[in-house]
Amino acid sequence: MTVVKKSVKKAVIVLTAVAIFLVGGFAVHFMFSDRNRSVYYAQIDNSKMEERDSKGGVIDLKGNLPYFYTLLAYDEIGNEKTISFGASKPLKEGAFICLEVMPVRGVVSWSEVQYKALPGAVQDHYTAPSPSNNTE
C-alpha cells in the first residue's frame, strides 16, 4: 500500500510541475508575442500630460519617465480606448502618434505619424491640420 501511495504522490508532483511549466510558458508567450500587439492612434494634448518627479530607485509601475500621458486613442477601425504611457520629454502639441500596445506590458513603443498616414476611421475622429501646421 505504501508503494502505491508513493507512486501516486510522485505522479501528482510530476503533473503539478508540468502544469506550472505549461501555464508559465503560455503566460510568457502571451506577454511577449508580437501577435498580441495592438496598434492605436492618438493626438498629443499636453493638457493631458502629468509631469512627475523621479522616485529615485523606488519601483514605479507607471515607469520611471518624467512625463506621463493619458490620451484617447483609436484603433484602425475606429474603436476608442484610453491609453496611458510615459515619455522622456514633452511631446509636440497636436502631433499624431502611433502607439504599439501589448497586454499586461501596455505601450511598448510609439512614433509620430502624419495625419495622412492615419487610417480613415481614425481620421474621422480628428480635424485635419491646416497646411501651415507642421503636423500635417
CSV table of C-alpha atoms in Angstrom, one decimal:
chain,number,residue,atom,x,y,z
A,1,MET,CA,0.0,0.0,0.0
A,2,THR,CA,2.8,2.4,0.8
A,3,VAL,CA,4.4,1.8,-2.7
A,4,VAL,CA,1.1,2.8,-4.3
A,5,LYS,CA,0.9,6.0,-2.2
A,6,LYS,CA,4.4,6.9,-3.1
A,7,SER,CA,3.7,6.4,-6.8
A,8,VAL,CA,0.5,8.5,-6.6
A,9,LYS,CA,2.4,11.2,-4.7
A,10,LYS,CA,5.2,11.2,-7.4
A,11,ALA,CA,2.6,11.4,-10.2
A,12,VAL,CA,0.8,14.3,-8.5
A,13,ILE,CA,4.2,16.2,-8.2
A,14,VAL,CA,5.1,15.5,-11.8
A,15,LEU,CA,1.7,16.6,-13.1
A,16,THR,CA,1.8,19.7,-11.0
A,17,ALA,CA,5.2,20.6,-12.3
A,18,VAL,CA,4.1,20.0,-15.9
A,19,ALA,CA,1.0,22.2,-15.4
A,20,ILE,CA,3.1,25.0,-13.9
A,21,PHE,CA,5.5,24.8,-16.8
A,22,LEU,CA,2.7,24.9,-19.4
A,23,VAL,CA,0.9,27.8,-17.7
A,24,GLY,CA,4.2,29.7,-17.3
A,25,GLY,CA,5.1,29.1,-20.9
A,26,PHE,CA,1.7,30.3,-22.1
A,27,ALA,CA,2.0,33.4,-20.0
A,28,VAL,CA,5.4,34.3,-21.3
A,29,HIS,CA,4.3,33.7,-24.9
A,30,PHE,CA,1.2,35.8,-24.4
A,31,MET,CA,3.2,38.7,-22.9
A,32,PHE,CA,6.0,38.8,-25.5
A,33,SER,CA,4.4,37.5,-28.7
A,34,ASP,CA,4.0,40.1,-31.5
A,35,ARG,CA,0.7,38.5,-32.4
A,36,ASN,CA,-0.9,40.1,-29.3
A,37,ARG,CA,0.3,43.6,-30.3
A,38,SER,CA,-2.4,46.2,-31.0
A,39,VAL,CA,-1.9,49.5,-32.8
A,40,TYR,CA,-3.7,52.7,-31.7
A,41,TYR,CA,-3.5,56.3,-32.9
A,42,ALA,CA,-3.8,59.4,-30.8
A,43,GLN,CA,-3.2,63.1,-31.0
A,44,ILE,CA,-0.9,64.7,-28.4
A,45,ASP,CA,-2.8,67.0,-25.9
A,46,ASN,CA,-0.2,68.4,-23.4
A,47,SER,CA,-3.1,69.4,-21.1
A,48,LYS,CA,-3.5,65.6,-20.6
A,49,MET,CA,0.2,65.2,-19.5
A,50,GLU,CA,1.3,64.8,-15.9
A,51,GLU,CA,4.8,65.8,-15.0
A,52,ARG,CA,6.2,63.5,-12.3
A,53,ASP,CA,9.3,63.6,-10.1
A,54,SER,CA,11.6,60.5,-10.3
A,55,LYS,CA,11.2,58.3,-7.2
A,56,GLY,CA,14.9,57.6,-7.3
A,57,GLY,CA,15.1,53.8,-7.1
A,58,VAL,CA,11.6,53.1,-5.8
A,59,ILE,CA,9.6,50.7,-8.0
A,60,ASP,CA,7.1,52.6,-10.1
A,61,LEU,CA,4.6,50.5,-12.0
A,62,LYS,CA,3.9,53.5,-14.3
A,63,GLY,CA,7.5,53.6,-15.4
A,64,ASN,CA,10.3,56.0,-14.4
A,65,LEU,CA,9.7,58.5,-17.2
A,66,PRO,CA,9.1,62.1,-16.1
A,67,TYR,CA,6.1,62.8,-18.5
A,68,PHE,CA,3.0,60.7,-18.3
A,69,TYR,CA,0.2,61.0,-20.8
A,70,THR,CA,-3.3,59.6,-20.7
A,71,LEU,CA,-4.9,60.1,-24.1
A,72,LEU,CA,-8.0,58.9,-26.0
A,73,ALA,CA,-6.8,56.7,-28.9
A,74,TYR,CA,-8.4,54.8,-31.7
A,75,ASP,CA,-7.5,51.5,-33.5
A,76,GLU,CA,-7.6,51.2,-37.3
A,77,ILE,CA,-11.3,50.6,-37.4
A,78,GLY,CA,-12.1,53.5,-35.0
A,79,ASN,CA,-12.7,51.7,-31.7
A,80,GLU,CA,-11.9,54.1,-28.8
A,81,LYS,CA,-9.6,53.3,-25.9
A,82,THR,CA,-8.0,55.4,-23.2
A,83,ILE,CA,-4.2,54.7,-23.2
A,84,SER,CA,-1.5,55.8,-20.8
A,85,PHE,CA,2.2,55.9,-21.4
A,86,GLY,CA,5.4,57.7,-20.4
A,87,ALA,CA,7.8,59.9,-22.3
A,88,SER,CA,11.2,61.2,-21.6
A,89,LYS,CA,10.3,64.7,-22.8
A,90,PRO,CA,7.1,66.7,-23.5
A,91,LEU,CA,5.7,65.7,-26.9
A,92,LYS,CA,4.8,68.1,-29.7
A,93,GLU,CA,1.3,69.6,-29.1
A,94,GLY,CA,-1.1,68.4,-31.8
A,95,ALA,CA,1.2,65.8,-33.2
A,96,PHE,CA,-0.3,62.4,-34.2
A,97,ILE,CA,1.3,59.3,-32.8
A,98,CYS,CA,1.0,55.6,-33.5
A,99,LEU,CA,1.1,53.5,-30.3
A,100,GLU,CA,2.0,49.8,-30.1
A,101,VAL,CA,0.3,48.2,-27.2
A,102,MET,CA,0.7,44.8,-25.7
A,103,PRO,CA,-1.4,43.1,-23.0
A,104,VAL,CA,0.0,43.5,-19.5
A,105,ARG,CA,3.0,45.5,-20.7
A,106,GLY,CA,1.0,48.4,-22.1
A,107,VAL,CA,2.6,50.8,-24.6
A,108,VAL,CA,5.8,49.2,-25.8
A,109,SER,CA,6.6,51.9,-28.5
A,110,TRP,CA,5.3,55.0,-30.1
A,111,SER,CA,6.2,57.0,-33.1
A,112,GLU,CA,5.0,60.3,-34.7
A,113,VAL,CA,2.9,59.9,-37.8
A,114,GLN,CA,1.5,62.3,-40.3
A,115,TYR,CA,-2.3,62.9,-40.4
A,116,LYS,CA,-2.4,61.5,-44.0
A,117,ALA,CA,-0.9,58.2,-42.7
A,118,LEU,CA,-3.8,57.7,-40.2
A,119,PRO,CA,-6.4,55.1,-41.2
A,120,GLY,CA,-9.7,56.7,-42.5
A,121,ALA,CA,-11.7,55.5,-39.4
A,122,VAL,CA,-9.1,57.3,-37.2
A,123,GLN,CA,-9.1,60.5,-39.3
A,124,ASP,CA,-12.9,60.7,-38.8
A,125,HIS,CA,-12.2,61.5,-35.1
A,126,TYR,CA,-9.7,64.3,-35.7
A,127,THR,CA,-9.7,67.6,-37.6
A,128,ALA,CA,-7.2,67.7,-40.5
A,129,PRO,CA,-4.4,70.1,-39.7
A,130,SER,CA,-4.2,73.3,-41.7
A,131,PRO,CA,-1.4,73.4,-44.4
A,132,SER,CA,0.6,75.9,-42.2
A,133,ASN,CA,0.7,73.4,-39.4
A,134,ASN,CA,3.7,71.0,-39.3
A,135,THR,CA,1.7,68.0,-38.1
A,136,GLU,CA,0.1,67.5,-41.5
